[in-house]
Amino acid sequence: MQEKAIRWDFINKALDNPIISKELKGRMRGRQGFVLLTAYLALISLAIVGMYYYSVSRWYAPAIGPNELQKLGKRIFSAVVLLEFLLIVFIGPALTSGSISSERERQTFDLLRASLLSTRELILGKLGSAVAFLLLLILAALPLQSLAFFIGGVGWEEMVISLVMLATSTLMFCTLGIYFSGIAKRTVAATVMSYASLILPVIFVAFMFYLLIDGVIDPSSKSIEYQRMLIVIIWMLLSSNPFTAAALTEIMLEEEQTLFFFHFPDFSVTLFSPWILFTVFSVIMTLLMIWLIVFYMNRYER
């Protein structure tokens, strides 16, 4: 009973945060929120319709069977999840990169600091409003995403994994925008740094993959322990990116591996599934960035 009381007390404190209620009311009362939601659903709907007609037009009517429908269902599901990831990557930092810096530009930041809200409550309030709006977008697209169930080819495991990865991606990318918004003095600088921090790791991962994959492909002069270490490093790097982690997880499910582990028989290595590693990575990065920005604001913004 005491654990339940503590849990509900935490939820009530989060919901009672005035920043969350103010930001959400302001976003949903205006046109911007509804226009963004409509455009988001329209884009996903157009992608589904286009993929459906493209796939059906390539088949003769008598040849459309269960196997073709399952392939179509997987394509639709993959396309919807890919679009959701792309929109989260671009919308998340855009929603939060001006959360703190815009308050400085409007000269209202000192008023927020003078209120009864602690620095952590201020950061979590700004983050909570953006995350709640993006989760609304994800849930709004859930009926479109579940069309793959009616067509076939997609199981409940893929649906749950996609929702978990989308939710943790939302947390990480929104926190990324708030982190740079708290450090930068201007919104433009915070936005540039947020998107640069999204592009540079992709280039780094691709560069490291290019350097390390040679040791796995050409193992003649390498020991088996060295090859295993390279596989673990490459696996961790690929699992830190939402797109490659989702693609590897889909390949794992298609090869009928378990939901939680992936086995490399040639190297006798068993690793955690990419979606698990990405989820853990996202949560750790989110908590680390929140701690860093709270520490920075408590020390340098007083």
PDB file of N, CA and C in Angstrom, residues 214-298:
ATOM      1  N   ASP A 214      35.933  -4.410 -41.020  1.00  0.00           N
ATOM      2  CA  ASP A 214      36.999  -5.107 -41.748  1.00  0.00           C
ATOM      3  C   ASP A 214      37.582  -6.243 -40.908  1.00  0.00           C
ATOM      4  N   GLY A 215      37.632  -6.041 -39.595  1.00  0.00           N
ATOM      5  CA  GLY A 215      38.155  -7.085 -38.727  1.00  0.00           C
ATOM      6  C   GLY A 215      37.235  -8.276 -38.602  1.00  0.00           C
ATOM      7  N   VAL A 216      35.957  -8.092 -38.908  1.00  0.00           N
ATOM      8  CA  VAL A 216      35.004  -9.198 -38.854  1.00  0.00           C
ATOM      9  C   VAL A 216      34.923  -9.906 -40.193  1.00  0.00           C
ATOM     10  N   ILE A 217      34.946  -9.114 -41.287  1.00  0.00           N
ATOM     11  CA  ILE A 217      34.832  -9.701 -42.625  1.00  0.00           C
ATOM     12  C   ILE A 217      36.099 -10.470 -42.994  1.00  0.00           C
ATOM     13  N   ASP A 218      37.254  -9.927 -42.614  1.00  0.00           N
ATOM     14  CA  ASP A 218      38.532 -10.565 -42.951  1.00  0.00           C
ATOM     15  C   ASP A 218      39.209 -11.049 -41.664  1.00  0.00           C
ATOM     16  N   PRO A 219      38.761 -12.156 -41.126  1.00  0.00           N
ATOM     17  CA  PRO A 219      39.250 -12.599 -39.817  1.00  0.00           C
ATOM     18  C   PRO A 219      40.520 -13.438 -39.873  1.00  0.00           C
ATOM     19  N   SER A 220      41.209 -13.507 -41.030  1.00  0.00           N
ATOM     20  CA  SER A 220      42.337 -14.426 -41.189  1.00  0.00           C
ATOM     21  C   SER A 220      43.460 -14.148 -40.195  1.00  0.00           C
ATOM     22  N   SER A 221      43.697 -12.849 -39.939  1.00  0.00           N
ATOM     23  CA  SER A 221      44.815 -12.489 -39.063  1.00  0.00           C
ATOM     24  C   SER A 221      44.359 -12.064 -37.672  1.00  0.00           C
ATOM     25  N   LYS A 222      43.108 -12.302 -37.353  1.00  0.00           N
ATOM     26  CA  LYS A 222      42.568 -11.866 -36.068  1.00  0.00           C
ATOM     27  C   LYS A 222      42.174 -13.084 -35.237  1.00  0.00           C
ATOM     28  N   SER A 223      42.346 -12.977 -33.932  1.00  0.00           N
ATOM     29  CA  SER A 223      41.938 -14.052 -33.036  1.00  0.00           C
ATOM     30  C   SER A 223      40.428 -14.020 -32.852  1.00  0.00           C
ATOM     31  N   ILE A 224      39.872 -15.120 -32.365  1.00  0.00           N
ATOM     32  CA  ILE A 224      38.428 -15.209 -32.176  1.00  0.00           C
ATOM     33  C   ILE A 224      37.965 -14.256 -31.078  1.00  0.00           C
ATOM     34  N   GLU A 225      38.805 -14.030 -30.056  1.00  0.00           N
ATOM     35  CA  GLU A 225      38.434 -13.090 -28.994  1.00  0.00           C
ATOM     36  C   GLU A 225      38.358 -11.664 -29.529  1.00  0.00           C
ATOM     37  N   TYR A 226      39.293 -11.325 -30.415  1.00  0.00           N
ATOM     38  CA  TYR A 226      39.282  -9.988 -31.017  1.00  0.00           C
ATOM     39  C   TYR A 226      38.046  -9.794 -31.882  1.00  0.00           C
ATOM     40  N   GLN A 227      37.667 -10.818 -32.641  1.00  0.00           N
ATOM     41  CA  GLN A 227      36.472 -10.727 -33.480  1.00  0.00           C
ATOM     42  C   GLN A 227      35.214 -10.578 -32.631  1.00  0.00           C
ATOM     43  N   ARG A 228      35.152 -11.305 -31.529  1.00  0.00           N
ATOM     44  CA  ARG A 228      33.998 -11.180 -30.636  1.00  0.00           C
ATOM     45  C   ARG A 228      33.898  -9.773 -30.070  1.00  0.00           C
ATOM     46  N   MET A 229      35.042  -9.205 -29.691  1.00  0.00           N
ATOM     47  CA  MET A 229      35.035  -7.840 -29.167  1.00  0.00           C
ATOM     48  C   MET A 229      34.548  -6.857 -30.219  1.00  0.00           C
ATOM     49  N   LEU A 230      34.984  -7.037 -31.473  1.00  0.00           N
ATOM     50  CA  LEU A 230      34.530  -6.159 -32.549  1.00  0.00           C
ATOM     51  C   LEU A 230      33.029  -6.287 -32.765  1.00  0.00           C
ATOM     52  N   ILE A 231      32.510  -7.500 -32.709  1.00  0.00           N
ATOM     53  CA  ILE A 231      31.072  -7.708 -32.892  1.00  0.00           C
ATOM     54  C   ILE A 231      30.286  -7.004 -31.797  1.00  0.00           C
ATOM     55  N   VAL A 232      30.769  -7.107 -30.560  1.00  0.00           N
ATOM     56  CA  VAL A 232      30.077  -6.441 -29.448  1.00  0.00           C
ATOM     57  C   VAL A 232      30.085  -4.929 -29.640  1.00  0.00           C
ATOM     58  N   ILE A 233      31.223  -4.360 -30.030  1.00  0.00           N
ATOM     59  CA  ILE A 233      31.317  -2.906 -30.232  1.00  0.00           C
ATOM     60  C   ILE A 233      30.409  -2.461 -31.373  1.00  0.00           C
ATOM     61  N   ILE A 234      30.452  -3.182 -32.499  1.00  0.00           N
ATOM     62  CA  ILE A 234      29.600  -2.829 -33.642  1.00  0.00           C
ATOM     63  C   ILE A 234      28.131  -2.943 -33.268  1.00  0.00           C
ATOM     64  N   TRP A 235      27.789  -4.001 -32.536  1.00  0.00           N
ATOM     65  CA  TRP A 235      26.399  -4.206 -32.116  1.00  0.00           C
ATOM     66  C   TRP A 235      25.922  -3.067 -31.221  1.00  0.00           C
ATOM     67  N   MET A 236      26.780  -2.628 -30.301  1.00  0.00           N
ATOM     68  CA  MET A 236      26.419  -1.521 -29.414  1.00  0.00           C
ATOM     69  C   MET A 236      26.262  -0.224 -30.194  1.00  0.00           C
ATOM     70  N   LEU A 237      27.156   0.025 -31.142  1.00  0.00           N
ATOM     71  CA  LEU A 237      27.066   1.246 -31.944  1.00  0.00           C
ATOM     72  C   LEU A 237      25.788   1.269 -32.775  1.00  0.00           C
ATOM     73  N   LEU A 238      25.474   0.160 -33.428  1.00  0.00           N
ATOM     74  CA  LEU A 238      24.269   0.101 -34.253  1.00  0.00           C
ATOM     75  C   LEU A 238      23.007   0.188 -33.400  1.00  0.00           C
ATOM     76  N   SER A 239      23.054  -0.333 -32.187  1.00  0.00           N
ATOM     77  CA  SER A 239      21.878  -0.303 -31.313  1.00  0.00           C
ATOM     78  C   SER A 239      21.644   1.067 -30.698  1.00  0.00           C
ATOM     79  N   SER A 240      22.616   1.966 -30.785  1.00  0.00           N
ATOM     80  CA  SER A 240      22.435   3.311 -30.230  1.00  0.00           C
ATOM     81  C   SER A 240      21.664   4.231 -31.166  1.00  0.00           C
ATOM     82  N   ASN A 241      21.427   3.791 -32.399  1.00  0.00           N
ATOM     83  CA  ASN A 241      20.664   4.577 -33.368  1.00  0.00           C
ATOM     84  C   ASN A 241      19.271   3.979 -33.513  1.00  0.00           C
ATOM     85  N   PRO A 242      18.207   4.784 -33.430  1.00  0.00           N
ATOM     86  CA  PRO A 242      16.851   4.207 -33.483  1.00  0.00           C
ATOM     87  C   PRO A 242      16.534   3.503 -34.788  1.00  0.00           C
ATOM     88  N   PHE A 243      17.058   4.018 -35.900  1.00  0.00           N
ATOM     89  CA  PHE A 243      16.736   3.426 -37.202  1.00  0.00           C
ATOM     90  C   PHE A 243      17.428   2.073 -37.389  1.00  0.00           C
ATOM     91  N   THR A 244      18.727   2.020 -37.098  1.00  0.00           N
ATOM     92  CA  THR A 244      19.428   0.746 -37.237  1.00  0.00           C
ATOM     93  C   THR A 244      18.977  -0.255 -36.180  1.00  0.00           C
ATOM     94  N   ALA A 245      18.659   0.230 -34.975  1.00  0.00           N
ATOM     95  CA  ALA A 245      18.168  -0.680 -33.938  1.00  0.00           C
ATOM     96  C   ALA A 245      16.830  -1.294 -34.334  1.00  0.00           C
ATOM     97  N   ALA A 246      15.934  -0.480 -34.903  1.00  0.00           N
ATOM     98  CA  ALA A 246      14.638  -1.000 -35.347  1.00  0.00           C
ATOM     99  C   ALA A 246      14.806  -1.983 -36.500  1.00  0.00           C
ATOM    100  N   ALA A 247      15.711  -1.663 -37.441  1.00  0.00           N
ATOM    101  CA  ALA A 247      15.931  -2.556 -38.583  1.00  0.00           C
ATOM    102  C   ALA A 247      16.522  -3.889 -38.132  1.00  0.00           C
ATOM    103  N   LEU A 248      17.495  -3.855 -37.225  1.00  0.00           N
ATOM    104  CA  LEU A 248      18.091  -5.092 -36.728  1.00  0.00           C
ATOM    105  C   LEU A 248      17.089  -5.921 -35.939  1.00  0.00           C
ATOM    106  N   THR A 249      16.228  -5.253 -35.180  1.00  0.00           N
ATOM    107  CA  THR A 249      15.201  -5.976 -34.427  1.00  0.00           C
ATOM    108  C   THR A 249      14.226  -6.671 -35.364  1.00  0.00           C
ATOM    109  N   GLU A 250      13.847  -5.998 -36.446  1.00  0.00           N
ATOM    110  CA  GLU A 250      12.946  -6.609 -37.427  1.00  0.00           C
ATOM    111  C   GLU A 250      13.603  -7.822 -38.085  1.00  0.00           C
ATOM    112  N   ILE A 251      14.888  -7.710 -38.418  1.00  0.00           N
ATOM    113  CA  ILE A 251      15.613  -8.851 -38.993  1.00  0.00           C
ATOM    114  C   ILE A 251      15.661 -10.005 -37.996  1.00  0.00           C
ATOM    115  N   MET A 252      15.877  -9.674 -36.739  1.00  0.00           N
ATOM    116  CA  MET A 252      15.933 -10.695 -35.697  1.00  0.00           C
ATOM    117  C   MET A 252      14.608 -11.441 -35.578  1.00  0.00           C
ATOM    118  N   LEU A 253      13.493 -10.701 -35.629  1.00  0.00           N
ATOM    119  CA  LEU A 253      12.180 -11.334 -35.534  1.00  0.00           C
ATOM    120  C   LEU A 253      11.885 -12.185 -36.764  1.00  0.00           C
ATOM    121  N   GLU A 254      12.314 -11.721 -37.932  1.00  0.00           N
ATOM    122  CA  GLU A 254      12.081 -12.495 -39.148  1.00  0.00           C
ATOM    123  C   GLU A 254      12.868 -13.799 -39.147  1.00  0.00           C
ATOM    124  N   GLU A 255      14.041 -13.801 -38.514  1.00  0.00           N
ATOM    125  CA  GLU A 255      14.842 -15.020 -38.434  1.00  0.00           C
ATOM    126  C   GLU A 255      14.438 -15.896 -37.261  1.00  0.00           C
ATOM    127  N   GLU A 256      13.310 -15.526 -36.608  1.00  0.00           N
ATOM    128  CA  GLU A 256      12.728 -16.325 -35.532  1.00  0.00           C
ATOM    129  C   GLU A 256      13.679 -16.460 -34.344  1.00  0.00           C
ATOM    130  N   GLN A 257      14.433 -15.406 -34.089  1.00  0.00           N
ATOM    131  CA  GLN A 257      15.218 -15.350 -32.862  1.00  0.00           C
ATOM    132  C   GLN A 257      14.284 -14.947 -31.720  1.00  0.00           C
ATOM    133  N   THR A 258      14.773 -15.015 -30.494  1.00  0.00           N
ATOM    134  CA  THR A 258      13.952 -14.617 -29.366  1.00  0.00           C
ATOM    135  C   THR A 258      13.832 -13.098 -29.317  1.00  0.00           C
ATOM    136  N   LEU A 259      12.898 -12.633 -28.512  1.00  0.00           N
ATOM    137  CA  LEU A 259      12.672 -11.198 -28.395  1.00  0.00           C
ATOM    138  C   LEU A 259      13.804 -10.486 -27.665  1.00  0.00           C
ATOM    139  N   PHE A 260      14.544 -11.202 -26.850  1.00  0.00           N
ATOM    140  CA  PHE A 260      15.477 -10.551 -25.943  1.00  0.00           C
ATOM    141  C   PHE A 260      16.948 -10.797 -26.269  1.00  0.00           C
ATOM    142  N   PHE A 261      17.252 -11.808 -27.072  1.00  0.00           N
ATOM    143  CA  PHE A 261      18.647 -12.119 -27.355  1.00  0.00           C
ATOM    144  C   PHE A 261      18.837 -12.396 -28.840  1.00  0.00           C
ATOM    145  N   PHE A 262      20.057 -12.128 -29.308  1.00  0.00           N
ATOM    146  CA  PHE A 262      20.431 -12.430 -30.690  1.00  0.00           C
ATOM    147  C   PHE A 262      21.719 -13.241 -30.653  1.00  0.00           C
ATOM    148  N   HIS A 263      21.727 -14.362 -31.354  1.00  0.00           N
ATOM    149  CA  HIS A 263      22.866 -15.280 -31.304  1.00  0.00           C
ATOM    150  C   HIS A 263      23.622 -15.265 -32.627  1.00  0.00           C
ATOM    151  N   PHE A 264      24.958 -15.132 -32.525  1.00  0.00           N
ATOM    152  CA  PHE A 264      25.848 -15.236 -33.681  1.00  0.00           C
ATOM    153  C   PHE A 264      26.508 -16.612 -33.637  1.00  0.00           C
ATOM    154  N   PRO A 265      25.995 -17.575 -34.390  1.00  0.00           N
ATOM    155  CA  PRO A 265      26.537 -18.940 -34.282  1.00  0.00           C
ATOM    156  C   PRO A 265      27.982 -19.059 -34.743  1.00  0.00           C
ATOM    157  N   ASP A 266      28.407 -18.259 -35.720  1.00  0.00           N
ATOM    158  CA  ASP A 266      29.778 -18.369 -36.234  1.00  0.00           C
ATOM    159  C   ASP A 266      30.824 -17.941 -35.216  1.00  0.00           C
ATOM    160  N   PHE A 267      30.419 -17.073 -34.273  1.00  0.00           N
ATOM    161  CA  PHE A 267      31.372 -16.560 -33.293  1.00  0.00           C
ATOM    162  C   PHE A 267      31.024 -16.978 -31.867  1.00  0.00           C
ATOM    163  N   SER A 268      29.952 -17.758 -31.704  1.00  0.00           N
ATOM    164  CA  SER A 268      29.506 -18.216 -30.375  1.00  0.00           C
ATOM    165  C   SER A 268      29.290 -17.039 -29.433  1.00  0.00           C
ATOM    166  N   VAL A 269      28.574 -16.035 -29.927  1.00  0.00           N
ATOM    167  CA  VAL A 269      28.293 -14.829 -29.151  1.00  0.00           C
ATOM    168  C   VAL A 269      26.785 -14.629 -29.083  1.00  0.00           C
ATOM    169  N   THR A 270      26.282 -14.362 -27.889  1.00  0.00           N
ATOM    170  CA  THR A 270      24.870 -14.051 -27.687  1.00  0.00           C
ATOM    171  C   THR A 270      24.769 -12.668 -27.056  1.00  0.00           C
ATOM    172  N   LEU A 271      24.026 -11.778 -27.698  1.00  0.00           N
ATOM    173  CA  LEU A 271      23.911 -10.393 -27.243  1.00  0.00           C
ATOM    174  C   LEU A 271      22.456 -10.037 -27.022  1.00  0.00           C
ATOM    175  N   PHE A 272      22.254  -8.981 -26.249  1.00  0.00           N
ATOM    176  CA  PHE A 272      20.899  -8.485 -26.043  1.00  0.00           C
ATOM    177  C   PHE A 272      20.337  -7.954 -27.356  1.00  0.00           C
ATOM    178  N   SER A 273      19.028  -8.028 -27.479  1.00  0.00           N
ATOM    179  CA  SER A 273      18.356  -7.530 -28.673  1.00  0.00           C
ATOM    180  C   SER A 273      18.585  -6.024 -28.824  1.00  0.00           C
ATOM    181  N   PRO A 274      18.670  -5.514 -30.063  1.00  0.00           N
ATOM    182  CA  PRO A 274      18.940  -4.083 -30.265  1.00  0.00           C
ATOM    183  C   PRO A 274      17.917  -3.167 -29.612  1.00  0.00           C
ATOM    184  N   TRP A 275      16.647  -3.566 -29.593  1.00  0.00           N
ATOM    185  CA  TRP A 275      15.639  -2.677 -29.007  1.00  0.00           C
ATOM    186  C   TRP A 275      15.841  -2.536 -27.502  1.00  0.00           C
ATOM    187  N   ILE A 276      16.342  -3.572 -26.847  1.00  0.00           N
ATOM    188  CA  ILE A 276      16.629  -3.477 -25.415  1.00  0.00           C
ATOM    189  C   ILE A 276      17.808  -2.542 -25.174  1.00  0.00           C
ATOM    190  N   LEU A 277      18.866  -2.712 -25.956  1.00  0.00           N
ATOM    191  CA  LEU A 277      20.039  -1.846 -25.807  1.00  0.00           C
ATOM    192  C   LEU A 277      19.695  -0.393 -26.103  1.00  0.00           C
ATOM    193  N   PHE A 278      18.873  -0.165 -27.135  1.00  0.00           N
ATOM    194  CA  PHE A 278      18.493   1.211 -27.457  1.00  0.00           C
ATOM    195  C   PHE A 278      17.637   1.813 -26.349  1.00  0.00           C
ATOM    196  N   THR A 279      16.728   1.026 -25.787  1.00  0.00           N
ATOM    197  CA  THR A 279      15.889   1.527 -24.697  1.00  0.00           C
ATOM    198  C   THR A 279      16.731   1.917 -23.493  1.00  0.00           C
ATOM    199  N   VAL A 280      17.667   1.055 -23.117  1.00  0.00           N
ATOM    200  CA  VAL A 280      18.550   1.360 -21.987  1.00  0.00           C
ATOM    201  C   VAL A 280      19.406   2.588 -22.293  1.00  0.00           C
ATOM    202  N   PHE A 281      19.949   2.652 -23.498  1.00  0.00           N
ATOM    203  CA  PHE A 281      20.767   3.799 -23.902  1.00  0.00           C
ATOM    204  C   PHE A 281      19.960   5.094 -23.849  1.00  0.00           C
ATOM    205  N   SER A 282      18.733   5.072 -24.333  1.00  0.00           N
ATOM    206  CA  SER A 282      17.893   6.275 -24.342  1.00  0.00           C
ATOM    207  C   SER A 282      17.574   6.736 -22.927  1.00  0.00           C
ATOM    208  N   VAL A 283      17.235   5.797 -22.052  1.00  0.00           N
ATOM    209  CA  VAL A 283      16.907   6.161 -20.668  1.00  0.00           C
ATOM    210  C   VAL A 283      18.130   6.737 -19.960  1.00  0.00           C
ATOM    211  N   ILE A 284      19.288   6.108 -20.151  1.00  0.00           N
ATOM    212  CA  ILE A 284      20.513   6.608 -19.513  1.00  0.00           C
ATOM    213  C   ILE A 284      20.862   8.006 -20.020  1.00  0.00           C
ATOM    214  N   MET A 285      20.788   8.220 -21.334  1.00  0.00           N
ATOM    215  CA  MET A 285      21.094   9.534 -21.892  1.00  0.00           C
ATOM    216  C   MET A 285      20.100  10.582 -21.418  1.00  0.00           C
ATOM    217  N   THR A 286      18.827  10.205 -21.305  1.00  0.00           N
ATOM    218  CA  THR A 286      17.811  11.145 -20.825  1.00  0.00           C
ATOM    219  C   THR A 286      18.104  11.572 -19.394  1.00  0.00           C
ATOM    220  N   LEU A 287      18.348  10.604 -18.516  1.00  0.00           N
ATOM    221  CA  LEU A 287      18.633  10.920 -17.115  1.00  0.00           C
ATOM    222  C   LEU A 287      19.921  11.725 -16.980  1.00  0.00           C
ATOM    223  N   LEU A 288      20.934  11.381 -17.786  1.00  0.00           N
ATOM    224  CA  LEU A 288      22.207  12.106 -17.721  1.00  0.00           C
ATOM    225  C   LEU A 288      22.042  13.556 -18.152  1.00  0.00           C
ATOM    226  N   MET A 289      21.319  13.799 -19.240  1.00  0.00           N
ATOM    227  CA  MET A 289      21.132  15.175 -19.712  1.00  0.00           C
ATOM    228  C   MET A 289      20.289  15.988 -18.741  1.00  0.00           C
ATOM    229  N   ILE A 290      19.279  15.364 -18.130  1.00  0.00           N
ATOM    230  CA  ILE A 290      18.476  16.082 -17.133  1.00  0.00           C
ATOM    231  C   ILE A 290      19.341  16.467 -15.942  1.00  0.00           C
ATOM    232  N   TRP A 291      20.161  15.537 -15.472  1.00  0.00           N
ATOM    233  CA  TRP A 291      21.031  15.834 -14.334  1.00  0.00           C
ATOM    234  C   TRP A 291      22.025  16.939 -14.681  1.00  0.00           C
ATOM    235  N   LEU A 292      22.600  16.895 -15.871  1.00  0.00           N
ATOM    236  CA  LEU A 292      23.590  17.895 -16.268  1.00  0.00           C
ATOM    237  C   LEU A 292      22.980  19.289 -16.373  1.00  0.00           C
ATOM    238  N   ILE A 293      21.797  19.393 -16.969  1.00  0.00           N
ATOM    239  CA  ILE A 293      21.211  20.722 -17.141  1.00  0.00           C
ATOM    240  C   ILE A 293      20.713  21.281 -15.810  1.00  0.00           C
ATOM    241  N   VAL A 294      20.214  20.411 -14.924  1.00  0.00           N
ATOM    242  CA  VAL A 294      19.819  20.877 -13.588  1.00  0.00           C
ATOM    243  C   VAL A 294      21.050  21.350 -12.817  1.00  0.00           C
ATOM    244  N   PHE A 295      22.137  20.595 -12.906  1.00  0.00           N
ATOM    245  CA  PHE A 295      23.385  20.993 -12.245  1.00  0.00           C
ATOM    246  C   PHE A 295      23.903  22.312 -12.806  1.00  0.00           C
ATOM    247  N   TYR A 296      23.872  22.467 -14.121  1.00  0.00           N
ATOM    248  CA  TYR A 296      24.362  23.693 -14.760  1.00  0.00           C
ATOM    249  C   TYR A 296      23.534  24.902 -14.330  1.00  0.00           C
ATOM    250  N   MET A 297      22.217  24.759 -14.338  1.00  0.00           N
ATOM    251  CA  MET A 297      21.364  25.898 -13.997  1.00  0.00           C
ATOM    252  C   MET A 297      21.450  26.242 -12.519  1.00  0.00           C
ATOM    253  N   ASN A 298      21.602  25.251 -11.663  1.00  0.00           N
ATOM    254  CA  ASN A 298      21.742  25.535 -10.234  1.00  0.00           C
ATOM    255  C   ASN A 298      23.059  26.234  -9.927  1.00  0.00           C
TER     256      ASN A 298
END
